[in-house]
Amino acid sequence: MPTQSSSESHKADRGDYVISSKGIVAYSAHDWRLESLFTREPAEDEFLVELIATGVCHTDITGYGNIYPRVLGHEGAGRILKLGSTKQEAHFSVGDLVILSAASCQACLYCTTGHPAYCVNHAAVTLHANEPAFIVAGDDSVSEPLKVIGGGYFGQSSFASPTCVKLSCASNVSRSGLVSSAADLKRFAPLGCGIMTGAGAITHVGYCKEGDVVGIVGLGGVGLAGVCAAKAAGVKDIVAIDLLKSRVDLALSMGATIGVISHPDVLKEKGFEGDDALQSAIRAVTPQKLGCTHILDTSPSVAVLASCLEAIRSNGTVLLVGVKKGKSDGEAAALEVDLLKHMVAGRRLVGVIEGDRDPTVALPELVQWCKDGVLPVEKLLKEYPLAEFEKAREAMEKGEVIKAVLVW
């Protein structure tokens, strides 16, 4: 996919950019720079937000959308500085604390029937959003070309502060009475993407319940949220699967009942080898060795997905989260399925975006889960000062932390 330059695609007047800002500008997938910026006034469907904390997600790191330069960031939480219209006053006020998620058009069939994650304009307002939102602060000479930096990523571009945010991606947690301080808000910043996705996959897509046997493959923020959601749903058999023992142990401390370390060497020691090693290991720990009723697969591997389909019971469901890698860079991933076997077993493979949740409803619920101890989010987070964004990104890339959070 060709890289699109926002500075080439946008034309704007310098006078449009009057608000001093700072942010991390991605010039490529690995060239991130902390820059002094200017941003513009909020439009009628936006407000201006001062960020308090922003989660770092693998979606930011991999640069989905492949548009540079651009301000990324889509797990923000902050304080409203300015409303874009007086019409917003019914739901938002200056000073309100908000948690941010994915934007949506709010007008299509899916948005108006409670499924904004499947908005017909989803890609345009999230991964591909590239609005002329910032300029780099520099020489004000009229002879200098205007260096415009794209924004509006997922409706927020929360790697900058202040930033203009779409109303559709914000949940007001001040008016709900759930959050009253910036210090409290910091730990809720990452709820709006991966955690909402993992929890919603279990509760609102898989509809998991007592009596089910739920497997979670990949124990990052998405997977661990799935573990907590399964426990909250009354599931008694929760199988946590990951390459790393440390992550399996963490899942067990958060509600999983059975752990499977999926590293090939560990599986081999336990007598599981070959192409069916993972599926056999999962089935072996389930009641009657029939497999799981549901598996949430958060891995980037097509081979792991194939194993998940073989590790579910007849009439079982695999919940597919995250982008799978193709055989080469830029190539779409493909899964070969024995259709007769798939049909006879009554298996279901279901894609999941944002947990199929409306963030205005889901985020207050997740905050309450955190407060009640259902979702011990503090076990997932490691805070980094904004200036240490490179350390935060590297820690996420290496899997050293579950969720890095930049604190402004």
Short mmCIF file of C-alpha atoms in Angstrom, two decimals:
data_model
loop_
_atom_site.label_atom_id
_atom_site.label_comp_id
_atom_site.label_asym_id
_atom_site.label_seq_id
_atom_site.Cartn_x
_atom_site.Cartn_y
_atom_site.Cartn_z
CA MET A 1 0.00 0.00 0.00
CA PRO A 2 1.52 3.37 -0.92
CA THR A 3 2.28 5.83 1.82
CA GLN A 4 0.17 8.96 1.67
CA SER A 5 1.74 12.17 2.87
CA SER A 6 -0.67 14.40 4.78
CA SER A 7 1.49 17.46 4.12
CA GLU A 8 1.09 16.85 0.38
CA SER A 9 -2.64 16.06 0.51
CA HIS A 10 -3.75 19.00 2.69
CA LYS A 11 -3.88 22.69 1.99
CA ALA A 12 -4.65 25.08 4.83
CA ASP A 13 -4.15 28.65 5.92
CA ARG A 14 -1.67 29.30 8.74
CA GLY A 15 -4.25 31.44 10.46
CA ASP A 16 -6.45 28.36 11.00
CA TYR A 17 -3.92 27.01 13.52
CA VAL A 18 -4.04 29.20 16.60
CA ILE A 19 -3.94 26.77 19.54
CA SER A 20 -0.56 25.73 20.91
CA SER A 21 -0.19 21.96 21.21
CA LYS A 22 2.47 19.28 21.46
CA GLY A 23 2.40 15.76 20.23
CA ILE A 24 4.12 12.68 18.90
CA VAL A 25 4.24 12.87 15.11
CA ALA A 26 4.70 9.55 13.30
CA TYR A 27 6.79 10.13 10.16
CA SER A 28 6.90 6.37 9.57
CA ALA A 29 6.06 3.24 11.56
CA HIS A 30 9.21 3.63 13.67
CA ASP A 31 10.10 7.29 13.26
CA TRP A 32 8.12 9.03 16.00
CA ARG A 33 9.11 12.53 17.13
CA LEU A 34 7.82 14.71 19.95
CA GLU A 35 7.04 18.04 18.29
CA SER A 36 5.73 21.47 19.20
CA LEU A 37 2.53 21.91 17.19
CA PHE A 38 -0.41 24.19 16.60
CA THR A 39 -3.93 22.88 16.20
CA ARG A 40 -7.19 24.47 15.11
CA GLU A 41 -10.48 25.35 16.76
CA PRO A 42 -12.94 22.45 17.18
CA ALA A 43 -15.65 21.98 14.55
CA GLU A 44 -19.35 21.62 15.39
CA ASP A 45 -19.03 17.84 15.79
CA GLU A 46 -15.88 18.12 17.94
CA PHE A 47 -14.54 19.52 21.16
CA LEU A 48 -11.02 20.39 22.24
CA VAL A 49 -9.53 18.00 24.79
CA GLU A 50 -6.51 18.31 27.07
CA LEU A 51 -5.12 14.79 27.40
CA ILE A 52 -4.37 13.33 30.81
CA ALA A 53 -3.24 9.86 29.68
CA THR A 54 -3.08 7.89 26.45
CA GLY A 55 -2.64 4.15 25.99
CA VAL A 56 -0.15 2.86 23.41
CA CYS A 57 -1.72 0.18 21.21
CA HIS A 58 -0.19 -2.21 18.68
CA THR A 59 -2.45 -0.57 16.10
CA ASP A 60 -0.48 2.65 16.62
CA ILE A 61 2.85 0.85 16.44
CA THR A 62 2.12 -1.04 13.24
CA GLY A 63 0.78 2.12 11.61
CA TYR A 64 -2.40 0.62 10.15
CA GLY A 65 -3.61 3.02 7.50
CA ASN A 66 -0.02 3.67 6.37
CA ILE A 67 -0.45 7.46 6.21
CA TYR A 68 2.44 9.69 7.24
CA PRO A 69 3.17 12.12 8.74
CA ARG A 70 0.28 11.83 11.15
CA VAL A 71 -0.52 12.08 14.85
CA LEU A 72 -1.74 8.68 16.02
CA GLY A 73 -3.16 7.62 19.40
CA HIS A 74 -6.63 6.21 19.99
CA GLU A 75 -6.81 5.28 23.68
CA GLY A 76 -7.04 8.73 25.18
CA ALA A 77 -8.61 10.17 28.30
CA GLY A 78 -8.73 13.84 29.19
CA ARG A 79 -10.56 17.03 30.06
CA ILE A 80 -12.72 19.11 27.73
CA LEU A 81 -11.24 22.58 27.17
CA LYS A 82 -13.66 23.97 24.60
CA LEU A 83 -16.92 22.92 22.93
CA GLY A 84 -17.31 23.18 19.18
CA SER A 85 -20.98 24.18 19.44
CA THR A 86 -23.49 25.28 22.06
CA LYS A 87 -25.62 22.32 20.90
CA GLN A 88 -23.20 20.06 22.77
CA GLU A 89 -24.08 21.56 26.15
CA ALA A 90 -26.86 19.03 26.73
CA HIS A 91 -24.27 16.26 27.02
CA PHE A 92 -20.88 17.90 27.60
CA SER A 93 -19.45 20.87 29.47
CA VAL A 94 -16.04 22.50 29.63
CA GLY A 95 -14.11 20.72 32.38
CA ASP A 96 -15.84 17.34 31.94
CA LEU A 97 -13.62 14.26 31.98
CA VAL A 98 -13.96 11.96 28.98
CA ILE A 99 -12.66 8.56 27.90
CA LEU A 100 -12.16 8.22 24.17
CA SER A 101 -12.80 5.31 21.83
CA ALA A 102 -13.44 4.89 18.08
CA ALA A 103 -15.37 7.48 16.08
CA SER A 104 -18.40 6.62 13.96
CA CYS A 105 -20.65 8.51 11.57
CA GLN A 106 -23.71 8.27 13.88
CA ALA A 107 -26.03 8.25 10.85
CA CYS A 108 -25.80 4.88 9.09
CA LEU A 109 -27.90 1.78 9.79
CA TYR A 110 -25.31 0.27 12.14
CA CYS A 111 -24.74 3.46 14.12
CA THR A 112 -28.47 4.00 14.60
CA THR A 113 -29.13 0.42 15.70
CA GLY A 114 -26.48 0.14 18.42
CA HIS A 115 -23.57 -1.25 16.38
CA PRO A 116 -21.27 1.73 15.69
CA ALA A 117 -18.23 -0.57 15.49
CA TYR A 118 -19.57 -1.65 12.10
CA CYS A 119 -20.26 1.89 10.86
CA VAL A 120 -20.26 1.93 7.05
CA ASN A 121 -17.67 4.70 7.28
CA HIS A 122 -15.56 2.88 9.90
CA ALA A 123 -12.25 2.87 8.01
CA ALA A 124 -12.62 6.47 6.87
CA VAL A 125 -13.19 7.80 10.39
CA THR A 126 -10.67 5.55 12.18
CA LEU A 127 -7.62 3.98 10.50
CA HIS A 128 -7.68 6.19 7.40
CA ALA A 129 -8.76 9.43 9.05
CA ASN A 130 -6.29 12.08 7.98
CA GLU A 131 -7.71 15.53 8.60
CA PRO A 132 -5.56 18.70 8.44
CA ALA A 133 -5.49 19.00 12.22
CA PHE A 134 -1.99 20.26 13.11
CA ILE A 135 0.97 22.24 11.86
CA VAL A 136 4.50 21.98 13.17
CA ALA A 137 5.46 25.09 15.13
CA GLY A 138 8.44 26.74 13.45
CA ASP A 139 9.44 29.65 11.32
CA ASP A 140 6.45 31.92 10.80
CA SER A 141 7.95 33.42 7.68
CA VAL A 142 5.45 33.46 4.82
CA SER A 143 8.17 32.00 2.61
CA GLU A 144 8.11 28.79 4.60
CA PRO A 145 5.72 26.09 3.28
CA LEU A 146 2.95 25.11 5.65
CA LYS A 147 3.84 21.73 7.12
CA VAL A 148 0.44 20.21 7.83
CA ILE A 149 0.22 17.09 9.99
CA GLY A 150 -2.78 14.80 9.71
CA GLY A 151 -5.02 14.11 12.69
CA GLY A 152 -8.43 12.76 13.58
CA TYR A 153 -7.05 9.23 13.97
CA PHE A 154 -9.99 7.16 15.32
CA GLY A 155 -11.60 10.57 15.84
CA GLN A 156 -9.04 11.66 18.42
CA SER A 157 -5.29 11.55 17.56
CA SER A 158 -4.65 11.42 21.29
CA PHE A 159 -0.86 11.43 20.95
CA ALA A 160 -1.29 15.21 20.91
CA SER A 161 -2.62 17.60 23.54
CA PRO A 162 -4.74 19.52 23.18
CA THR A 163 -6.44 17.81 20.26
CA CYS A 164 -9.80 18.11 18.52
CA VAL A 165 -11.96 15.08 19.27
CA LYS A 166 -15.10 13.82 17.53
CA LEU A 167 -18.14 13.68 19.82
CA SER A 168 -18.91 10.16 18.63
CA CYS A 169 -15.80 8.70 20.25
CA ALA A 170 -16.23 10.25 23.70
CA SER A 171 -17.87 8.93 26.84
CA ASN A 172 -18.54 11.54 29.52
CA VAL A 173 -17.52 9.95 32.82
CA SER A 174 -17.90 13.16 34.82
CA ARG A 175 -21.64 13.42 34.29
CA SER A 176 -22.05 9.75 35.13
CA GLY A 177 -20.36 10.49 38.47
CA LEU A 178 -17.89 7.66 37.97
CA VAL A 179 -14.70 9.71 37.75
CA SER A 180 -14.00 12.99 39.51
CA SER A 181 -10.22 13.46 39.30
CA ALA A 182 -7.46 13.41 36.73
CA ALA A 183 -5.47 10.98 38.88
CA ASP A 184 -8.36 8.52 38.83
CA LEU A 185 -8.87 8.96 35.10
CA LYS A 186 -5.30 7.93 34.22
CA ARG A 187 -5.92 4.25 34.82
CA PHE A 188 -9.01 4.22 32.62
CA ALA A 189 -7.37 5.64 29.47
CA PRO A 190 -6.87 2.27 27.69
CA LEU A 191 -10.44 1.06 28.21
CA GLY A 192 -11.69 2.49 24.92
CA CYS A 193 -10.01 0.10 22.49
CA GLY A 194 -8.45 -3.28 23.33
CA ILE A 195 -10.06 -3.76 26.72
CA MET A 196 -13.53 -2.88 25.43
CA THR A 197 -12.89 -5.23 22.50
CA GLY A 198 -11.87 -8.22 24.63
CA ALA A 199 -14.65 -7.79 27.17
CA GLY A 200 -17.33 -7.16 24.55
CA ALA A 201 -16.25 -10.18 22.50
CA ILE A 202 -17.13 -12.39 25.46
CA THR A 203 -20.24 -10.59 26.72
CA HIS A 204 -21.85 -9.14 23.59
CA VAL A 205 -20.66 -11.32 20.70
CA GLY A 206 -20.04 -14.75 22.22
CA TYR A 207 -22.70 -14.23 24.93
CA CYS A 208 -20.66 -16.55 27.15
CA LYS A 209 -22.36 -17.83 30.28
CA GLU A 210 -22.20 -20.34 33.10
CA GLY A 211 -21.70 -23.81 31.69
CA ASP A 212 -19.53 -22.63 28.80
CA VAL A 213 -15.86 -23.49 28.45
CA VAL A 214 -14.01 -20.40 27.29
CA GLY A 215 -10.48 -20.33 25.90
CA ILE A 216 -8.47 -17.12 25.58
CA VAL A 217 -5.50 -17.26 23.21
CA GLY A 218 -3.03 -14.40 23.63
CA LEU A 219 -2.96 -12.71 27.02
CA GLY A 220 -2.35 -9.06 26.24
CA GLY A 221 -4.84 -6.37 27.17
CA VAL A 222 -7.53 -7.77 24.88
CA GLY A 223 -7.16 -11.34 26.10
CA LEU A 224 -6.96 -10.47 29.79
CA ALA A 225 -10.08 -8.31 29.47
CA GLY A 226 -11.73 -11.38 27.96
CA VAL A 227 -10.66 -13.44 30.99
CA CYS A 228 -12.23 -10.91 33.35
CA ALA A 229 -15.41 -10.73 31.28
CA ALA A 230 -15.76 -14.51 31.25
CA LYS A 231 -15.36 -14.61 35.02
CA ALA A 232 -17.95 -11.84 35.39
CA ALA A 233 -20.33 -13.85 33.20
CA GLY A 234 -20.12 -16.80 35.60
CA VAL A 235 -18.00 -19.05 33.39
CA LYS A 236 -16.42 -21.77 35.54
CA ASP A 237 -13.91 -23.12 33.01
CA ILE A 238 -11.63 -20.41 31.60
CA VAL A 239 -8.54 -21.63 29.76
CA ALA A 240 -5.75 -19.04 29.43
CA ILE A 241 -3.25 -19.73 26.62
CA ASP A 242 -0.04 -17.82 25.89
CA LEU A 243 3.57 -18.40 24.90
CA LEU A 244 4.78 -16.79 28.15
CA LYS A 245 4.35 -18.39 31.56
CA SER A 246 4.30 -14.94 33.19
CA ARG A 247 1.21 -13.98 31.23
CA VAL A 248 -0.52 -17.27 31.93
CA ASP A 249 0.17 -16.76 35.64
CA LEU A 250 -1.24 -13.23 35.44
CA ALA A 251 -4.40 -14.55 33.77
CA LEU A 252 -4.79 -17.14 36.52
CA SER A 253 -4.58 -14.35 39.09
CA MET A 254 -7.36 -12.50 37.25
CA GLY A 255 -9.88 -15.30 37.01
CA ALA A 256 -8.66 -17.96 34.58
CA THR A 257 -9.00 -21.48 35.97
CA ILE A 258 -6.62 -23.41 33.69
CA GLY A 259 -3.35 -22.32 32.11
CA VAL A 260 -1.70 -23.59 28.93
CA ILE A 261 1.79 -22.39 28.00
CA SER A 262 1.75 -22.63 24.22
CA HIS A 263 5.47 -22.36 23.54
CA PRO A 264 6.41 -25.30 21.27
CA ASP A 265 9.16 -26.48 23.63
CA VAL A 266 6.75 -26.57 26.57
CA LEU A 267 4.07 -28.34 24.55
CA LYS A 268 6.63 -30.91 23.40
CA GLU A 269 7.65 -31.61 27.01
CA LYS A 270 4.01 -32.38 27.73
CA GLY A 271 3.75 -34.75 24.79
CA PHE A 272 2.12 -32.43 22.25
CA GLU A 273 3.97 -32.19 18.94
CA GLY A 274 3.31 -31.48 15.29
CA ASP A 275 0.71 -29.33 13.58
CA ASP A 276 -2.02 -30.35 16.03
CA ALA A 277 0.02 -29.69 19.20
CA LEU A 278 -1.83 -26.54 20.28
CA GLN A 279 -5.33 -27.80 19.61
CA SER A 280 -4.56 -31.10 21.37
CA ALA A 281 -3.16 -29.28 24.39
CA ILE A 282 -6.28 -27.12 24.66
CA ARG A 283 -8.68 -30.02 24.26
CA ALA A 284 -6.77 -32.05 26.86
CA VAL A 285 -7.61 -29.60 29.66
CA THR A 286 -11.33 -29.25 28.87
CA PRO A 287 -14.17 -31.34 30.33
CA GLN A 288 -14.32 -34.73 28.62
CA LYS A 289 -11.58 -33.41 26.31
CA LEU A 290 -14.29 -32.12 23.98
CA GLY A 291 -12.73 -28.70 23.57
CA CYS A 292 -13.98 -25.20 24.28
CA THR A 293 -17.42 -23.82 23.55
CA HIS A 294 -15.79 -20.47 22.74
CA ILE A 295 -12.23 -19.38 21.99
CA LEU A 296 -11.20 -15.74 21.81
CA ASP A 297 -8.20 -15.63 19.47
CA THR A 298 -6.16 -12.43 19.82
CA SER A 299 -3.01 -13.76 18.14
CA PRO A 300 -1.59 -12.44 14.83
CA SER A 301 -1.16 -15.98 13.47
CA VAL A 302 -3.32 -17.72 10.86
CA ALA A 303 -1.89 -21.06 12.01
CA VAL A 304 -3.05 -20.36 15.56
CA LEU A 305 -6.51 -19.45 14.26
CA ALA A 306 -6.66 -22.79 12.42
CA SER A 307 -5.75 -24.57 15.67
CA CYS A 308 -8.48 -22.66 17.53
CA LEU A 309 -11.09 -23.94 15.07
CA GLU A 310 -9.91 -27.48 15.78
CA ALA A 311 -9.95 -26.88 19.54
CA ILE A 312 -13.64 -25.99 19.86
CA ARG A 313 -16.52 -28.35 20.42
CA SER A 314 -19.12 -29.12 17.83
CA ASN A 315 -21.35 -26.07 17.63
CA GLY A 316 -18.55 -23.99 19.12
CA THR A 317 -17.47 -20.44 18.26
CA VAL A 318 -14.10 -18.86 17.56
CA LEU A 319 -14.10 -15.11 18.19
CA LEU A 320 -11.54 -13.51 15.90
CA VAL A 321 -9.92 -10.32 17.14
CA GLY A 322 -6.98 -8.49 15.63
CA VAL A 323 -5.33 -8.44 12.24
CA LYS A 324 -3.65 -11.62 11.05
CA LYS A 325 -0.36 -11.43 9.19
CA GLY A 326 -0.15 -12.52 5.56
CA LYS A 327 2.69 -14.59 4.19
CA SER A 328 4.53 -11.42 3.17
CA ASP A 329 4.34 -7.74 4.08
CA GLY A 330 1.22 -6.13 2.72
CA GLU A 331 -0.39 -9.42 1.76
CA ALA A 332 -3.86 -10.14 3.10
CA ALA A 333 -4.08 -13.12 5.43
CA ALA A 334 -6.08 -16.14 4.25
CA LEU A 335 -7.36 -19.22 6.06
CA GLU A 336 -7.99 -22.53 4.31
CA VAL A 337 -11.03 -24.28 5.78
CA ASP A 338 -12.36 -27.78 5.18
CA LEU A 339 -15.93 -26.63 4.53
CA LEU A 340 -17.57 -30.03 4.90
CA LYS A 341 -15.90 -30.57 8.29
CA HIS A 342 -16.77 -27.02 9.29
CA MET A 343 -20.44 -27.51 8.37
CA VAL A 344 -20.83 -30.94 9.94
CA ALA A 345 -19.31 -29.73 13.22
CA GLY A 346 -21.54 -26.65 13.24
CA ARG A 347 -18.55 -24.46 13.94
CA ARG A 348 -18.70 -20.67 13.85
CA LEU A 349 -15.91 -18.22 13.07
CA VAL A 350 -16.96 -14.70 14.05
CA GLY A 351 -15.00 -11.51 13.49
CA VAL A 352 -15.13 -8.94 16.27
CA ILE A 353 -14.53 -5.19 16.06
CA GLU A 354 -14.51 -3.05 19.23
CA GLY A 355 -16.43 -5.79 21.02
CA ASP A 356 -19.52 -4.70 19.04
CA ARG A 357 -20.10 -2.12 21.76
CA ASP A 358 -21.30 1.45 21.76
CA PRO A 359 -18.54 3.21 23.74
CA THR A 360 -20.96 5.62 25.37
CA VAL A 361 -22.58 2.62 27.03
CA ALA A 362 -19.63 0.25 27.36
CA LEU A 363 -17.04 2.60 28.88
CA PRO A 364 -19.05 3.55 32.00
CA GLU A 365 -19.70 -0.18 32.53
CA LEU A 366 -15.99 -0.95 32.29
CA VAL A 367 -15.09 1.88 34.68
CA GLN A 368 -17.55 0.40 37.16
CA TRP A 369 -15.94 -3.04 36.65
CA CYS A 370 -12.57 -1.47 37.52
CA LYS A 371 -13.99 0.16 40.63
CA ASP A 372 -15.64 -3.09 41.73
CA GLY A 373 -12.50 -5.16 41.18
CA VAL A 374 -14.03 -7.19 38.35
CA LEU A 375 -11.41 -5.75 36.01
CA PRO A 376 -8.18 -5.10 37.96
CA VAL A 377 -6.84 -2.78 35.29
CA GLU A 378 -3.91 -1.71 37.46
CA LYS A 379 -2.37 -5.16 36.84
CA LEU A 380 -2.19 -4.39 33.14
CA LEU A 381 -0.72 -0.89 33.09
CA LYS A 382 2.72 0.66 33.21
CA GLU A 383 2.89 4.44 33.12
CA TYR A 384 5.51 6.40 31.18
CA PRO A 385 6.07 10.17 31.08
CA LEU A 386 5.27 11.54 27.63
CA ALA A 387 8.97 12.20 26.93
CA GLU A 388 9.65 8.46 27.30
CA PHE A 389 7.30 7.49 24.47
CA GLU A 390 10.07 5.55 22.71
CA LYS A 391 10.58 3.36 25.80
CA ALA A 392 6.82 2.79 25.99
CA ARG A 393 6.62 1.78 22.34
CA GLU A 394 9.63 -0.53 22.62
CA ALA A 395 8.22 -2.20 25.73
CA MET A 396 4.97 -2.89 23.87
CA GLU A 397 6.81 -4.22 20.82
CA LYS A 398 8.86 -6.60 22.96
CA GLY A 399 5.87 -7.71 25.01
CA GLU A 400 7.53 -6.50 28.22
CA VAL A 401 4.34 -4.76 29.36
CA ILE A 402 0.67 -5.52 28.84
CA LYS A 403 -0.34 -1.90 28.29
CA ALA A 404 1.93 1.12 28.21
CA VAL A 405 0.24 4.39 29.15
CA LEU A 406 1.69 7.80 28.36
CA VAL A 407 1.00 10.34 31.10
CA TRP A 408 0.79 13.98 30.06
#
